[in-house]
Amino acid sequence: MNLNELTNDWVNDFANPMIIAGPCSAESESQMLGTAKRLKESGAQISAFRAGIWKPRTKPNGFEGVGVIGLNWLKKVKEEYGFKTATEVANAHHVFAALEADVDILWIGARSTVNPFTVQEIAQALRGTNKPILVKNPVNPDLALWIGALERLLGQGIENVGAIHRGFSTYQKTKYRNIPNWQIALDFKNQFPNIPLFIDPSHICGNRTGLAGVAQEAFNVGYQGAIIESHEDPDNAWSDASQQITPEVLAEMISNLQIRNSDISGYEDEMGKHRTLISDMDFQLIELLSQRMKISEKIGTLKKENNIAIFQPERWKVITEYANQKASETGMSQDFIEKVFKAIHEESIEVQNGIMVNK
Ligand code: PEP
Ligand code: MN
């Protein structure tokens, strides 16, 4: 069995999209029940209530979670408001305690996904469960590590899984707390269209204003769900105060989200026509690129015979200039055309390098 064979039918037991919401951290029984009550009354369409019981904090001496007592509060939320519950587990002890308390959905946090020993320990502790286990992307932009964590779960027979895109750490200051790097998540989605993908706009944005935009972007490309932090009194939250929103704001945000259909039925004919044209053009593009590379090979031979350096900066300058010019004439983004030509140029250098060393 490999990850591609998983059916992940578990997700059909929930609404589409599947929204998990609740406070970053469980703080007190009244904060948990108060938040759950308002989530219920606000009419927010949520499938599960989240709360961190054990909190991975960057620095010591801060609030590191209430610990197992918080599991009782999650139970109460379930009993009183009927929400399924979700929490993060970061070691075997957390897993046993959360399973014992019958938390419905568990997730592996970004700081755990980076560590194969931790993931292996968690996976082994989870053996035998059929509860959904979600895996956040690792803090560093490493797709293989993210996939590897899911493979470790599968290695222990865990077949109900999902992935959470929560963005990636950077040293640079950006408008995000964790930059989304959409391409990594989209690569994941392309490789594993069968694994439900969730967006975590809260940890990507780190603020309240960007949340709706990031969530919408994810739904535009077909994510199945979201995990969003919501607190009864966000400004006074004990962790991640700046990114949490009230249940009422969350309800409004969810109702404004446009959910895209990943199913194209009804539009197959029209879509088919466009797709045929696109495929035809792709074939032509590849054919042209191959011809272009053959010319590069000739140039490579010429450079080798005459001992000329491969990289000629003034030639590259000419190429970027006409590419930019053409981009604006045809109404395309210069940024995009530059990326394409950089890739072509790099490959061309690679090809010529091969000629220099080999023949
Ligand atoms: C969280 O969900 O509260 C959390 C700690 O997230 P992450 O693992 O993405 O940092
Ligand atoms: Mn948080």
Coordinates of C-alpha atoms and ligand atoms in Angstrom, one line a residue:
M1 CA 0.0 0.0 0.0
N2 CA 1.3 3.5 -0.8
L3 CA -0.1 6.9 -0.1
N4 CA -1.6 7.2 -3.6
E5 CA -3.8 4.2 -2.9
L6 CA -5.5 5.7 0.2
T7 CA -9.2 6.5 -0.4
N8 CA -9.6 8.8 2.6
D9 CA -13.3 8.3 2.7
W10 CA -13.3 9.7 6.2
V11 CA -13.5 13.2 4.8
N12 CA -17.0 12.4 3.4
D13 CA -18.3 12.2 7.0
F14 CA -17.7 16.0 7.2
A15 CA -19.1 19.0 5.4
N16 CA -17.3 20.3 2.3
P17 CA -15.3 22.4 2.9
M18 CA -14.3 20.9 6.3
I19 CA -13.6 23.7 8.7
I20 CA -11.8 23.1 12.0
A21 CA -11.9 26.1 14.3
G22 CA -11.2 27.0 17.9
P23 CA -8.6 28.6 20.1
C24 CA -4.9 28.3 19.5
S25 CA -4.7 27.0 23.1
A26 CA -7.0 25.6 25.7
E27 CA -6.7 28.1 28.6
S28 CA -9.6 27.4 31.0
E29 CA -12.8 25.5 31.0
S30 CA -14.8 28.7 30.7
Q31 CA -12.7 30.0 27.8
M32 CA -13.2 26.6 26.0
L33 CA -17.0 26.4 26.7
G34 CA -17.4 30.1 26.0
T35 CA -15.7 29.9 22.7
A36 CA -17.7 26.8 21.7
K37 CA -21.0 28.4 22.7
R38 CA -20.3 31.4 20.6
L39 CA -19.2 29.3 17.7
K40 CA -22.4 27.4 17.9
E41 CA -24.6 30.5 18.2
S42 CA -22.8 32.4 15.5
G43 CA -23.9 29.8 13.1
A44 CA -20.3 29.3 11.9
Q45 CA -20.3 26.2 9.6
I46 CA -17.6 24.2 11.4
S47 CA -16.9 20.5 11.4
A48 CA -14.7 20.3 14.5
F49 CA -13.5 22.3 17.4
R50 CA -9.7 22.7 17.8
A51 CA -7.6 23.6 20.8
G52 CA -3.9 23.1 21.6
I53 CA -3.4 21.2 24.9
W54 CA 0.4 21.0 24.7
K55 CA 1.9 24.1 23.0
P56 CA 5.2 24.1 21.2
R57 CA 6.6 27.5 22.0
T58 CA 9.6 29.0 20.4
K59 CA 11.1 30.1 23.7
P60 CA 11.0 28.6 27.2
N61 CA 9.2 30.1 30.2
G62 CA 6.1 31.0 28.3
F63 CA 2.7 29.4 28.4
E64 CA 3.3 25.8 27.2
G65 CA -0.3 24.6 27.3
V66 CA -2.6 23.5 30.2
G67 CA -1.8 19.8 29.6
V68 CA -4.1 16.8 30.1
I69 CA -6.7 18.7 32.1
G70 CA -7.6 20.5 28.9
L71 CA -8.7 17.2 27.4
N72 CA -11.6 17.2 29.8
W73 CA -12.6 20.6 28.5
L74 CA -12.5 19.2 24.9
K75 CA -14.8 16.4 26.1
K76 CA -17.2 18.9 27.6
V77 CA -17.2 20.9 24.4
K78 CA -18.2 17.7 22.5
E79 CA -20.9 16.8 25.0
E80 CA -22.4 20.2 25.3
Y81 CA -22.2 21.5 21.8
G82 CA -21.8 18.4 19.7
F83 CA -18.6 19.4 18.0
K84 CA -16.0 16.8 17.0
T85 CA -12.7 17.8 18.6
A86 CA -9.2 18.1 17.4
T87 CA -5.8 18.7 19.0
E88 CA -2.1 18.5 18.3
V89 CA 0.1 15.6 19.5
A90 CA 3.8 15.9 19.7
N91 CA 4.9 12.6 21.4
A92 CA 3.6 9.2 22.3
H93 CA 2.4 10.4 25.7
H94 CA 0.2 13.0 24.0
V95 CA -1.2 10.4 21.7
F96 CA -2.1 8.0 24.4
A97 CA -3.8 10.8 26.5
A98 CA -5.7 12.2 23.5
L99 CA -6.9 8.8 22.3
E100 CA -7.9 7.9 25.9
A101 CA -9.9 11.2 26.0
D102 CA -11.5 10.3 22.7
V103 CA -10.4 13.4 20.8
D104 CA -11.7 12.9 17.3
I105 CA -9.0 14.3 15.1
L106 CA -5.3 14.6 15.9
W107 CA -2.7 16.6 14.1
I108 CA 1.1 16.6 14.0
G109 CA 2.5 20.1 14.3
A110 CA 5.0 21.8 12.0
R111 CA 7.8 21.5 14.5
S112 CA 7.2 17.8 14.9
T113 CA 6.9 17.0 11.2
V114 CA 10.6 18.1 10.7
N115 CA 11.8 15.3 13.1
P116 CA 11.6 11.8 11.7
F117 CA 12.2 10.3 15.2
T118 CA 9.3 12.2 16.6
V119 CA 7.0 11.3 13.7
Q120 CA 8.0 7.7 14.0
E121 CA 7.2 7.7 17.7
I122 CA 3.8 9.3 17.2
A123 CA 3.0 6.9 14.3
Q124 CA 3.8 3.9 16.4
A125 CA 1.7 5.2 19.3
L126 CA -1.2 5.7 16.9
R127 CA -1.1 2.2 15.5
G128 CA -4.6 0.7 15.4
T129 CA -6.5 4.0 15.4
N130 CA -8.9 4.9 12.6
K131 CA -9.2 8.5 13.7
P132 CA -8.2 11.1 11.1
I133 CA -4.6 12.2 11.5
L134 CA -3.5 15.4 9.9
V135 CA 0.1 16.3 9.2
K136 CA 1.2 20.0 9.1
N137 CA 3.9 20.8 6.6
P138 CA 7.3 21.0 8.3
V139 CA 8.5 24.5 9.2
N140 CA 11.2 24.3 6.5
P141 CA 10.2 24.1 2.8
D142 CA 10.9 20.4 2.4
L143 CA 8.2 18.5 0.6
A144 CA 9.9 15.1 1.0
L145 CA 9.8 15.5 4.8
W146 CA 6.1 16.3 4.7
I147 CA 5.4 13.2 2.5
G148 CA 7.8 11.1 4.6
A149 CA 5.7 11.9 7.7
L150 CA 2.5 10.6 6.0
E151 CA 4.4 7.5 4.8
R152 CA 5.5 6.8 8.4
L153 CA 1.8 6.9 9.5
L154 CA 0.9 4.6 6.7
G155 CA 3.7 2.3 7.7
Q156 CA 1.9 1.8 11.0
G157 CA -1.4 1.0 9.2
I158 CA -2.9 4.5 9.6
E159 CA -5.0 5.1 6.5
N160 CA -7.2 8.1 7.5
V161 CA -4.9 11.0 6.9
G162 CA -4.9 14.6 5.7
A163 CA -2.3 17.4 5.2
I164 CA -2.3 20.9 6.6
H165 CA -0.6 23.7 4.7
R166 CA 0.6 26.2 7.4
G167 CA 3.4 28.0 5.6
F168 CA 7.2 28.0 6.1
S169 CA 9.6 29.9 8.3
T170 CA 11.9 32.5 6.8
Y171 CA 14.5 34.7 8.3
Q172 CA 13.4 37.6 6.2
K173 CA 10.5 39.8 7.4
T174 CA 7.6 39.4 5.1
K175 CA 3.9 40.3 5.3
Y176 CA 3.4 36.7 6.4
R177 CA 4.3 35.0 9.7
N178 CA 5.1 31.9 7.6
I179 CA 5.3 32.3 3.9
P180 CA 2.8 30.2 2.0
N181 CA 5.1 28.9 -0.8
W182 CA 2.0 27.8 -2.6
Q183 CA 4.1 25.8 -5.1
I184 CA 5.1 23.2 -2.4
A185 CA 1.5 22.6 -1.4
L186 CA 0.4 22.4 -5.0
D187 CA 3.2 19.9 -5.8
F188 CA 1.8 18.0 -2.8
K189 CA -1.7 18.2 -4.2
N190 CA -0.6 17.1 -7.6
Q191 CA 1.2 14.1 -6.3
F192 CA -1.6 13.2 -3.8
P193 CA -4.9 14.5 -5.1
N194 CA -6.5 11.8 -2.9
I195 CA -5.2 13.2 0.4
P196 CA -7.4 16.0 1.8
L197 CA -5.5 19.2 2.0
F198 CA -6.3 21.9 4.6
I199 CA -5.2 25.5 4.7
D200 CA -4.1 27.1 8.0
P201 CA -4.4 30.8 7.2
S202 CA -3.9 31.7 10.9
H203 CA -0.3 30.5 11.1
I204 CA 0.5 31.6 7.5
C205 CA -0.7 35.2 8.2
G206 CA 0.0 35.7 11.8
N207 CA -2.5 38.5 11.7
R208 CA -6.3 38.9 11.3
T209 CA -6.4 40.9 8.1
G210 CA -4.9 38.4 5.7
L211 CA -6.9 35.4 6.8
A212 CA -9.8 35.6 4.4
G213 CA -7.6 36.2 1.4
V214 CA -5.3 33.3 2.1
A215 CA -8.3 30.9 2.8
Q216 CA -10.0 32.0 -0.5
E217 CA -6.8 31.5 -2.5
A218 CA -6.6 27.9 -1.1
F219 CA -10.2 27.2 -2.0
N220 CA -9.7 28.6 -5.5
V221 CA -7.2 25.9 -6.1
G222 CA -9.3 23.1 -4.6
Y223 CA -8.3 22.6 -1.0
Q224 CA -10.8 20.5 0.9
G225 CA -10.7 22.3 4.2
A226 CA -9.3 24.9 6.6
I227 CA -8.1 25.1 10.2
I228 CA -8.6 28.5 11.7
E229 CA -8.0 29.9 15.1
S230 CA -10.9 31.5 16.9
H231 CA -11.1 32.7 20.5
E232 CA -13.8 34.3 22.6
D233 CA -11.4 37.2 23.5
P234 CA -8.7 37.2 20.8
D235 CA -6.7 40.2 22.2
N236 CA -6.3 38.5 25.5
A237 CA -5.4 35.0 24.2
W238 CA -2.5 33.3 25.9
S239 CA -0.9 32.4 22.6
D240 CA -1.1 33.7 19.0
A241 CA -3.4 36.6 20.1
S242 CA -2.7 38.7 17.0
Q243 CA -4.0 36.1 14.5
Q244 CA -7.2 34.9 16.4
I245 CA -10.6 36.1 15.5
T246 CA -13.9 36.0 17.4
P247 CA -16.4 33.3 16.5
E248 CA -18.7 36.0 15.0
V249 CA -15.9 37.2 12.7
L250 CA -15.1 33.6 11.8
A251 CA -18.8 32.9 10.9
E252 CA -18.9 35.9 8.6
M253 CA -15.6 35.0 7.0
I254 CA -16.7 31.4 6.3
S255 CA -20.0 32.5 4.8
N256 CA -18.1 34.9 2.5
L257 CA -15.8 32.2 1.2
Q258 CA -16.4 31.1 -2.4
I259 CA -16.1 27.4 -2.6
R260 CA -15.0 26.1 -6.0
N261 CA -16.2 22.8 -7.4
S262 CA -13.4 20.4 -8.2
D263 CA -15.9 18.4 -10.2
I264 CA -16.1 19.5 -13.9
S265 CA -19.1 17.5 -14.8
G266 CA -21.5 19.4 -17.1
Y267 CA -18.6 21.4 -18.5
E268 CA -16.5 18.5 -20.0
D269 CA -17.1 19.5 -23.6
E270 CA -16.2 23.1 -23.3
M271 CA -13.3 22.3 -21.0
G272 CA -12.2 19.5 -23.3
K273 CA -11.9 21.8 -26.3
H274 CA -9.7 24.2 -24.4
R275 CA -7.6 21.4 -23.0
T276 CA -7.0 19.9 -26.4
L277 CA -5.7 23.2 -27.7
I278 CA -3.5 23.6 -24.6
S279 CA -2.1 20.1 -25.0
D280 CA -1.4 20.8 -28.6
M281 CA 0.5 24.0 -27.8
D282 CA 2.4 22.2 -25.0
F283 CA 3.6 19.6 -27.6
Q284 CA 4.7 22.4 -29.9
L285 CA 6.5 24.2 -27.0
I286 CA 8.4 21.0 -26.1
E287 CA 9.3 20.4 -29.8
L288 CA 10.5 24.0 -30.1
L289 CA 12.5 23.7 -26.8
S290 CA 14.1 20.6 -28.1
Q291 CA 15.1 22.3 -31.3
R292 CA 16.5 25.2 -29.3
M293 CA 18.6 22.9 -27.2
K294 CA 20.0 21.3 -30.3
I295 CA 21.2 24.7 -31.4
S296 CA 22.7 25.2 -27.9
E297 CA 24.6 22.0 -28.4
K298 CA 26.1 23.4 -31.6
I299 CA 27.1 26.6 -29.8
G300 CA 28.6 24.5 -27.1
T301 CA 30.8 22.6 -29.6
L302 CA 31.9 25.9 -31.1
K303 CA 32.8 27.3 -27.7
K304 CA 34.7 24.2 -26.8
E305 CA 36.7 24.1 -30.0
N306 CA 37.6 27.7 -29.6
N307 CA 38.0 27.7 -25.8
I308 CA 35.2 30.3 -25.2
A309 CA 33.5 30.6 -21.8
I310 CA 30.0 29.2 -21.8
F311 CA 28.3 32.0 -20.0
Q312 CA 28.3 35.2 -22.0
P313 CA 26.7 37.9 -19.8
E314 CA 26.0 40.3 -22.7
R315 CA 24.2 37.6 -24.6
W316 CA 22.0 36.9 -21.6
K317 CA 21.4 40.6 -21.3
V318 CA 20.1 40.7 -24.9
I319 CA 17.8 37.7 -24.3
T320 CA 16.3 39.2 -21.1
E321 CA 15.8 42.5 -23.0
Y322 CA 13.9 41.0 -25.9
A323 CA 12.0 38.7 -23.5
N324 CA 10.9 41.6 -21.4
Q325 CA 10.0 43.6 -24.5
K326 CA 7.9 40.7 -25.9
A327 CA 6.3 40.1 -22.5
S328 CA 4.9 43.6 -22.4
E329 CA 3.9 43.6 -26.1
T330 CA 1.8 40.5 -25.5
G331 CA 0.5 41.6 -22.1
M332 CA 2.2 38.9 -20.1
S333 CA 3.9 39.3 -16.7
Q334 CA 7.6 40.2 -17.1
D335 CA 8.2 38.3 -14.0
F336 CA 6.8 35.1 -15.4
I337 CA 8.7 35.4 -18.7
E338 CA 11.9 36.1 -16.9
K339 CA 11.4 32.9 -14.8
V340 CA 10.7 30.9 -17.9
F341 CA 13.8 32.2 -19.7
K342 CA 16.0 31.8 -16.6
A343 CA 15.0 28.1 -16.6
I344 CA 15.7 27.7 -20.4
H345 CA 19.0 29.6 -20.1
E346 CA 20.1 27.4 -17.1
E347 CA 19.3 24.3 -19.1
S348 CA 21.2 25.6 -22.1
I349 CA 24.2 26.2 -19.9
E350 CA 23.9 22.7 -18.5
V351 CA 23.8 21.2 -22.0
Q352 CA 26.8 23.2 -23.1
N353 CA 28.7 22.2 -19.9
G354 CA 28.0 18.6 -20.7
I355 CA 29.7 19.1 -24.1
M356 CA 32.7 20.9 -22.6
V357 CA 33.5 18.1 -20.2
N358 CA 32.5 15.1 -22.2
K359 CA 33.7 15.4 -25.7
Ligands
PEP1 C1 -1.1 25.5 16.2 O1 -1.9 25.0 15.4 O2 -1.5 26.1 17.2 C2 0.4 25.3 16.0 C3 1.2 25.3 17.0 O3 0.7 25.3 14.7 P1 2.0 25.0 13.9 O4 2.4 23.6 14.3 O5 1.6 25.2 12.5 O6 3.0 26.0 14.3
MN2 MN -1.5 28.8 17.2

